[in-house]
Amino acid sequence: MKLVIIEPLGVEQEKLLKMAEETLGNSLEIVYYDNRTTDTQTLIERGKDADIIAVSNLPLNKEVIEGCKNLKMLAVAFTGVDHIAMDTCRERNIVVSNCAGYSNAAVSDLVFGLLISLYRNIIPCNEVVRKAGTKDGLVGFELEGKKFGVVGTGAIGSRVASIAKAFGCEVYAYSRTVKEIEGVNFVDLDTLLSTCDVVSLHVPLNNATKGLINSEKLSLMKKNAVLINTARGPVVDSQALAVALNQGKIAGACVDVFEVEPPVAEDHPLLSAKNLIATPHIAFATKEALVKRAVIVFDNVKAFLAGKPQNVMK
């Protein structure tokens, strides 16, 4: 059996391979690639003899998967699998396991880092103080007492809701499945959008959530409201969000995800929008989270080899 780690997983190579050895022993051959490519033929060449491929958020299309003739399992070092040609995997009975849970703390941390940066004008404050300026025009807002909306109450959304409560926010949630979470008011999406001062998105990307936040939904939000997207880029209509920001229909936005993986084109509408903080899809990427992720990847491979696959995506 052969495992191909087809792209770097964010952990130093020596440490990563040692982790693999500790979990998997000598049960299979391991090949590691220390650079990332999106070239289809190169990816096929890398994976052509692999029984198992470990991949992070590198897109694997139908052609790549069909070109990897021996492929039996994809160990996806990511929560979502919308970058994988899942229909092809199903047709070929390829097991796809994900790494749900590894970035719960990391993503939640960044949600509030972004929000506080926006609320307290931290980026312009840093610039002003280096130019011998003052706080004039930079007085911000407190989180306490704000109405905080969470869209999607999976592990990350639920954690964000708990942190929001700790800040003294009044927390609202919208989710496909209503849960019993103490201190969280479950409402429909339109009510959440029209009520909350902060709206944080935590839904997967699928047919139901693509374009979920469009011009119509943005028009429901309050003029002082802030939108945070650390979920998936296509959940939000970027052009509609840029218009809402530039026309002052909402007060600000924090965006970690776009329609494509960074680098994002310089002419992307959000990059010239007012009152927006952008980060390059880094919410999941902390030293601790990437190690947690590698542990889950190799545990998933071990379970598959034992005939008891886990974290399987359908």
mmCIF file of N, CA and C in Angstrom, residues 217-292:
data_model
loop_
_atom_site.group_PDB
_atom_site.id
_atom_site.type_symbol
_atom_site.label_atom_id
_atom_site.label_comp_id
_atom_site.label_asym_id
_atom_site.label_seq_id
_atom_site.Cartn_x
_atom_site.Cartn_y
_atom_site.Cartn_z
ATOM 1 N N LYS A 217 -30.761 39.608 1.049
ATOM 2 C CA LYS A 217 -30.503 39.354 2.465
ATOM 3 C C LYS A 217 -29.716 40.498 3.100
ATOM 4 N N LEU A 218 -28.771 41.060 2.370
ATOM 5 C CA LEU A 218 -27.991 42.177 2.900
ATOM 6 C C LEU A 218 -28.879 43.392 3.170
ATOM 7 N N SER A 219 -29.925 43.546 2.373
ATOM 8 C CA SER A 219 -30.825 44.689 2.549
ATOM 9 C C SER A 219 -31.617 44.593 3.845
ATOM 10 N N LEU A 220 -31.678 43.387 4.435
ATOM 11 C CA LEU A 220 -32.390 43.208 5.696
ATOM 12 C C LEU A 220 -31.552 43.655 6.894
ATOM 13 N N MET A 221 -30.242 43.737 6.709
ATOM 14 C CA MET A 221 -29.359 44.027 7.830
ATOM 15 C C MET A 221 -29.410 45.495 8.238
ATOM 16 N N LYS A 222 -29.076 45.740 9.489
ATOM 17 C CA LYS A 222 -29.087 47.100 10.020
ATOM 18 C C LYS A 222 -27.889 47.892 9.488
ATOM 19 N N LYS A 223 -28.031 49.196 9.426
ATOM 20 C CA LYS A 223 -26.949 50.033 8.890
ATOM 21 C C LYS A 223 -25.689 49.968 9.747
ATOM 22 N N ASN A 224 -25.855 49.633 11.030
ATOM 23 C CA ASN A 224 -24.687 49.538 11.913
ATOM 24 C C ASN A 224 -24.152 48.113 12.014
ATOM 25 N N ALA A 225 -24.667 47.210 11.186
ATOM 26 C CA ALA A 225 -24.320 45.799 11.303
ATOM 27 C C ALA A 225 -22.990 45.468 10.633
ATOM 28 N N VAL A 226 -22.373 44.385 11.133
ATOM 29 C CA VAL A 226 -21.109 43.870 10.600
ATOM 30 C C VAL A 226 -21.322 42.414 10.192
ATOM 31 N N LEU A 227 -20.815 42.052 9.014
ATOM 32 C CA LEU A 227 -20.884 40.675 8.526
ATOM 33 C C LEU A 227 -19.498 40.049 8.586
ATOM 34 N N ILE A 228 -19.418 38.828 9.107
ATOM 35 C CA ILE A 228 -18.144 38.107 9.186
ATOM 36 C C ILE A 228 -18.283 36.795 8.430
ATOM 37 N N ASN A 229 -17.364 36.545 7.493
ATOM 38 C CA ASN A 229 -17.388 35.287 6.744
ATOM 39 C C ASN A 229 -16.062 34.560 6.882
ATOM 40 N N THR A 230 -16.049 33.532 7.737
ATOM 41 C CA THR A 230 -14.906 32.620 7.830
ATOM 42 C C THR A 230 -15.331 31.224 7.383
ATOM 43 N N ALA A 231 -16.454 31.130 6.662
ATOM 44 C CA ALA A 231 -17.002 29.839 6.243
ATOM 45 C C ALA A 231 -16.471 29.457 4.867
ATOM 46 N N ARG A 232 -17.182 29.824 3.830
ATOM 47 C CA ARG A 232 -16.774 29.597 2.448
ATOM 48 C C ARG A 232 -17.120 30.843 1.643
ATOM 49 N N GLY A 233 -16.253 31.211 0.709
ATOM 50 C CA GLY A 233 -16.447 32.422 -0.061
ATOM 51 C C GLY A 233 -17.774 32.498 -0.789
ATOM 52 N N PRO A 234 -18.148 31.456 -1.552
ATOM 53 C CA PRO A 234 -19.369 31.547 -2.353
ATOM 54 C C PRO A 234 -20.670 31.596 -1.546
ATOM 55 N N VAL A 235 -20.597 31.452 -0.227
ATOM 56 C CA VAL A 235 -21.798 31.615 0.605
ATOM 57 C C VAL A 235 -22.302 33.052 0.506
ATOM 58 N N VAL A 236 -21.390 33.979 0.209
ATOM 59 C CA VAL A 236 -21.734 35.399 0.100
ATOM 60 C C VAL A 236 -21.551 35.858 -1.342
ATOM 61 N N ASP A 237 -22.480 36.657 -1.841
ATOM 62 C CA ASP A 237 -22.338 37.315 -3.134
ATOM 63 C C ASP A 237 -21.397 38.503 -2.938
ATOM 64 N N SER A 238 -20.158 38.359 -3.379
ATOM 65 C CA SER A 238 -19.138 39.373 -3.124
ATOM 66 C C SER A 238 -19.491 40.734 -3.712
ATOM 67 N N GLN A 239 -20.025 40.728 -4.924
ATOM 68 C CA GLN A 239 -20.384 41.987 -5.560
ATOM 69 C C GLN A 239 -21.470 42.690 -4.759
ATOM 70 N N ALA A 240 -22.458 41.942 -4.311
ATOM 71 C CA ALA A 240 -23.545 42.523 -3.520
ATOM 72 C C ALA A 240 -23.022 43.059 -2.192
ATOM 73 N N LEU A 241 -22.084 42.346 -1.574
ATOM 74 C CA LEU A 241 -21.509 42.815 -0.312
ATOM 75 C C LEU A 241 -20.707 44.090 -0.524
ATOM 76 N N ALA A 242 -19.936 44.150 -1.608
ATOM 77 C CA ALA A 242 -19.160 45.357 -1.903
ATOM 78 C C ALA A 242 -20.072 46.559 -2.086
ATOM 79 N N VAL A 243 -21.176 46.368 -2.784
ATOM 80 C CA VAL A 243 -22.137 47.455 -2.990
ATOM 81 C C VAL A 243 -22.727 47.898 -1.653
ATOM 82 N N ALA A 244 -23.113 46.943 -0.816
ATOM 83 C CA ALA A 244 -23.699 47.265 0.484
ATOM 84 C C ALA A 244 -22.723 48.058 1.344
ATOM 85 N N LEU A 245 -21.447 47.702 1.302
ATOM 86 C CA LEU A 245 -20.434 48.418 2.077
ATOM 87 C C LEU A 245 -20.200 49.818 1.518
ATOM 88 N N ASN A 246 -20.048 49.907 0.225
ATOM 89 C CA ASN A 246 -19.732 51.201 -0.394
ATOM 90 C C ASN A 246 -20.892 52.189 -0.325
ATOM 91 N N GLN A 247 -22.108 51.664 -0.263
ATOM 92 C CA GLN A 247 -23.279 52.532 -0.159
ATOM 93 C C GLN A 247 -23.721 52.750 1.286
ATOM 94 N N GLY A 248 -22.965 52.205 2.241
ATOM 95 C CA GLY A 248 -23.277 52.402 3.640
ATOM 96 C C GLY A 248 -24.516 51.672 4.113
ATOM 97 N N LYS A 249 -24.907 50.609 3.388
ATOM 98 C CA LYS A 249 -26.096 49.848 3.797
ATOM 99 C C LYS A 249 -25.806 48.991 5.022
ATOM 100 N N ILE A 250 -24.553 48.568 5.183
ATOM 101 C CA ILE A 250 -24.094 47.957 6.423
ATOM 102 C C ILE A 250 -22.786 48.639 6.814
ATOM 103 N N ALA A 251 -22.387 48.469 8.086
ATOM 104 C CA ALA A 251 -21.268 49.264 8.601
ATOM 105 C C ALA A 251 -19.897 48.691 8.275
ATOM 106 N N GLY A 252 -19.800 47.368 8.107
ATOM 107 C CA GLY A 252 -18.486 46.784 7.873
ATOM 108 C C GLY A 252 -18.569 45.295 7.631
ATOM 109 N N ALA A 253 -17.430 44.730 7.274
ATOM 110 C CA ALA A 253 -17.362 43.285 7.035
ATOM 111 C C ALA A 253 -15.946 42.791 7.282
ATOM 112 N N CYS A 254 -15.861 41.519 7.661
ATOM 113 C CA CYS A 254 -14.579 40.836 7.836
ATOM 114 C C CYS A 254 -14.650 39.562 7.004
ATOM 115 N N VAL A 255 -13.714 39.391 6.079
ATOM 116 C CA VAL A 255 -13.800 38.292 5.113
ATOM 117 C C VAL A 255 -12.475 37.534 5.070
ATOM 118 N N ASP A 256 -12.541 36.235 5.357
ATOM 119 C CA ASP A 256 -11.351 35.382 5.296
ATOM 120 C C ASP A 256 -11.374 34.470 4.081
ATOM 121 N N VAL A 257 -12.527 34.373 3.413
ATOM 122 C CA VAL A 257 -12.683 33.404 2.323
ATOM 123 C C VAL A 257 -13.299 34.071 1.103
ATOM 124 N N PHE A 258 -12.854 33.641 -0.063
ATOM 125 C CA PHE A 258 -13.296 34.210 -1.328
ATOM 126 C C PHE A 258 -13.736 33.084 -2.256
ATOM 127 N N GLU A 259 -14.148 33.440 -3.463
ATOM 128 C CA GLU A 259 -14.585 32.426 -4.424
ATOM 129 C C GLU A 259 -13.433 31.528 -4.858
ATOM 130 N N VAL A 260 -12.229 32.031 -4.762
ATOM 131 C CA VAL A 260 -11.033 31.263 -5.107
ATOM 132 C C VAL A 260 -10.068 31.328 -3.940
ATOM 133 N N GLU A 261 -9.122 30.409 -3.916
ATOM 134 C CA GLU A 261 -8.083 30.464 -2.904
ATOM 135 C C GLU A 261 -7.140 31.626 -3.213
ATOM 136 N N PRO A 262 -6.661 32.338 -2.189
ATOM 137 C CA PRO A 262 -5.670 33.395 -2.434
ATOM 138 C C PRO A 262 -4.445 32.829 -3.152
ATOM 139 N N PRO A 263 -3.770 33.661 -3.974
ATOM 140 C CA PRO A 263 -3.941 35.110 -4.073
ATOM 141 C C PRO A 263 -5.230 35.518 -4.799
ATOM 142 N N VAL A 264 -5.868 36.555 -4.249
ATOM 143 C CA VAL A 264 -7.106 37.096 -4.811
ATOM 144 C C VAL A 264 -6.743 38.216 -5.788
ATOM 145 N N ALA A 265 -7.423 38.263 -6.910
ATOM 146 C CA ALA A 265 -7.139 39.284 -7.932
ATOM 147 C C ALA A 265 -7.280 40.687 -7.341
ATOM 148 N N GLU A 266 -6.389 41.567 -7.740
ATOM 149 C CA GLU A 266 -6.380 42.931 -7.205
ATOM 150 C C GLU A 266 -7.672 43.679 -7.495
ATOM 151 N N ASP A 267 -8.364 43.294 -8.570
ATOM 152 C CA ASP A 267 -9.596 43.996 -8.921
ATOM 153 C C ASP A 267 -10.840 43.336 -8.319
ATOM 154 N N HIS A 268 -10.651 42.417 -7.388
ATOM 155 C CA HIS A 268 -11.796 41.803 -6.716
ATOM 156 C C HIS A 268 -12.609 42.900 -6.025
ATOM 157 N N PRO A 269 -13.925 42.904 -6.180
ATOM 158 C CA PRO A 269 -14.747 44.012 -5.676
ATOM 159 C C PRO A 269 -14.605 44.267 -4.175
ATOM 160 N N LEU A 270 -14.353 43.233 -3.402
ATOM 161 C CA LEU A 270 -14.265 43.434 -1.957
ATOM 162 C C LEU A 270 -12.984 44.145 -1.532
ATOM 163 N N LEU A 271 -11.939 44.040 -2.333
ATOM 164 C CA LEU A 271 -10.664 44.626 -1.933
ATOM 165 C C LEU A 271 -10.660 46.150 -2.009
ATOM 166 N N SER A 272 -11.649 46.719 -2.680
ATOM 167 C CA SER A 272 -11.767 48.179 -2.720
ATOM 168 C C SER A 272 -13.016 48.663 -1.978
ATOM 169 N N ALA A 273 -13.664 47.752 -1.249
ATOM 170 C CA ALA A 273 -14.873 48.117 -0.514
ATOM 171 C C ALA A 273 -14.511 48.831 0.788
ATOM 172 N N LYS A 274 -15.408 49.681 1.239
ATOM 173 C CA LYS A 274 -15.191 50.435 2.473
ATOM 174 C C LYS A 274 -15.366 49.524 3.695
ATOM 175 N N ASN A 275 -14.598 49.859 4.733
ATOM 176 C CA ASN A 275 -14.773 49.234 6.057
ATOM 177 C C ASN A 275 -14.755 47.711 6.007
ATOM 178 N N LEU A 276 -13.782 47.188 5.269
ATOM 179 C CA LEU A 276 -13.644 45.741 5.179
ATOM 180 C C LEU A 276 -12.240 45.324 5.588
ATOM 181 N N ILE A 277 -12.157 44.314 6.440
ATOM 182 C CA ILE A 277 -10.879 43.686 6.764
ATOM 183 C C ILE A 277 -10.843 42.338 6.059
ATOM 184 N N ALA A 278 -9.793 42.107 5.284
ATOM 185 C CA ALA A 278 -9.653 40.854 4.541
ATOM 186 C C ALA A 278 -8.420 40.102 5.022
ATOM 187 N N THR A 279 -8.559 38.781 5.139
ATOM 188 C CA THR A 279 -7.428 37.919 5.453
ATOM 189 C C THR A 279 -7.401 36.763 4.444
ATOM 190 N N PRO A 280 -6.214 36.168 4.193
ATOM 191 C CA PRO A 280 -6.053 35.216 3.080
ATOM 192 C C PRO A 280 -6.367 33.760 3.428
ATOM 193 N N HIS A 281 -7.612 33.490 3.812
ATOM 194 C CA HIS A 281 -8.048 32.147 4.204
ATOM 195 C C HIS A 281 -7.079 31.540 5.217
ATOM 196 N N ILE A 282 -6.990 32.213 6.332
ATOM 197 C CA ILE A 282 -6.030 31.824 7.361
ATOM 198 C C ILE A 282 -6.703 31.423 8.663
ATOM 199 N N ALA A 283 -8.036 31.456 8.714
ATOM 200 C CA ALA A 283 -8.731 31.196 9.976
ATOM 201 C C ALA A 283 -8.347 29.856 10.588
ATOM 202 N N PHE A 284 -8.207 28.834 9.763
ATOM 203 C CA PHE A 284 -7.900 27.491 10.257
ATOM 204 C C PHE A 284 -6.432 27.306 10.600
ATOM 205 N N ALA A 285 -5.582 28.232 10.167
ATOM 206 C CA ALA A 285 -4.138 27.986 10.157
ATOM 207 C C ALA A 285 -3.436 28.545 11.386
ATOM 208 N N THR A 286 -3.404 27.746 12.437
ATOM 209 C CA THR A 286 -2.542 28.012 13.580
ATOM 210 C C THR A 286 -1.602 26.820 13.726
ATOM 211 N N LYS A 287 -0.505 27.014 14.396
ATOM 212 C CA LYS A 287 0.442 25.910 14.602
ATOM 213 C C LYS A 287 -0.254 24.732 15.272
ATOM 214 N N GLU A 288 -1.078 25.057 16.285
ATOM 215 C CA GLU A 288 -1.746 23.997 17.026
ATOM 216 C C GLU A 288 -2.764 23.258 16.160
ATOM 217 N N ALA A 289 -3.540 24.010 15.392
ATOM 218 C CA ALA A 289 -4.581 23.389 14.573
ATOM 219 C C ALA A 289 -3.984 22.479 13.503
ATOM 220 N N LEU A 290 -2.885 22.899 12.904
ATOM 221 C CA LEU A 290 -2.300 22.094 11.832
ATOM 222 C C LEU A 290 -1.731 20.784 12.363
ATOM 223 N N VAL A 291 -1.224 20.804 13.588
ATOM 224 C CA VAL A 291 -0.782 19.550 14.206
ATOM 225 C C VAL A 291 -1.985 18.657 14.513
ATOM 226 N N LYS A 292 -3.049 19.246 15.080
ATOM 227 C CA LYS A 292 -4.275 18.473 15.339
ATOM 228 C C LYS A 292 -4.769 17.832 14.047
#
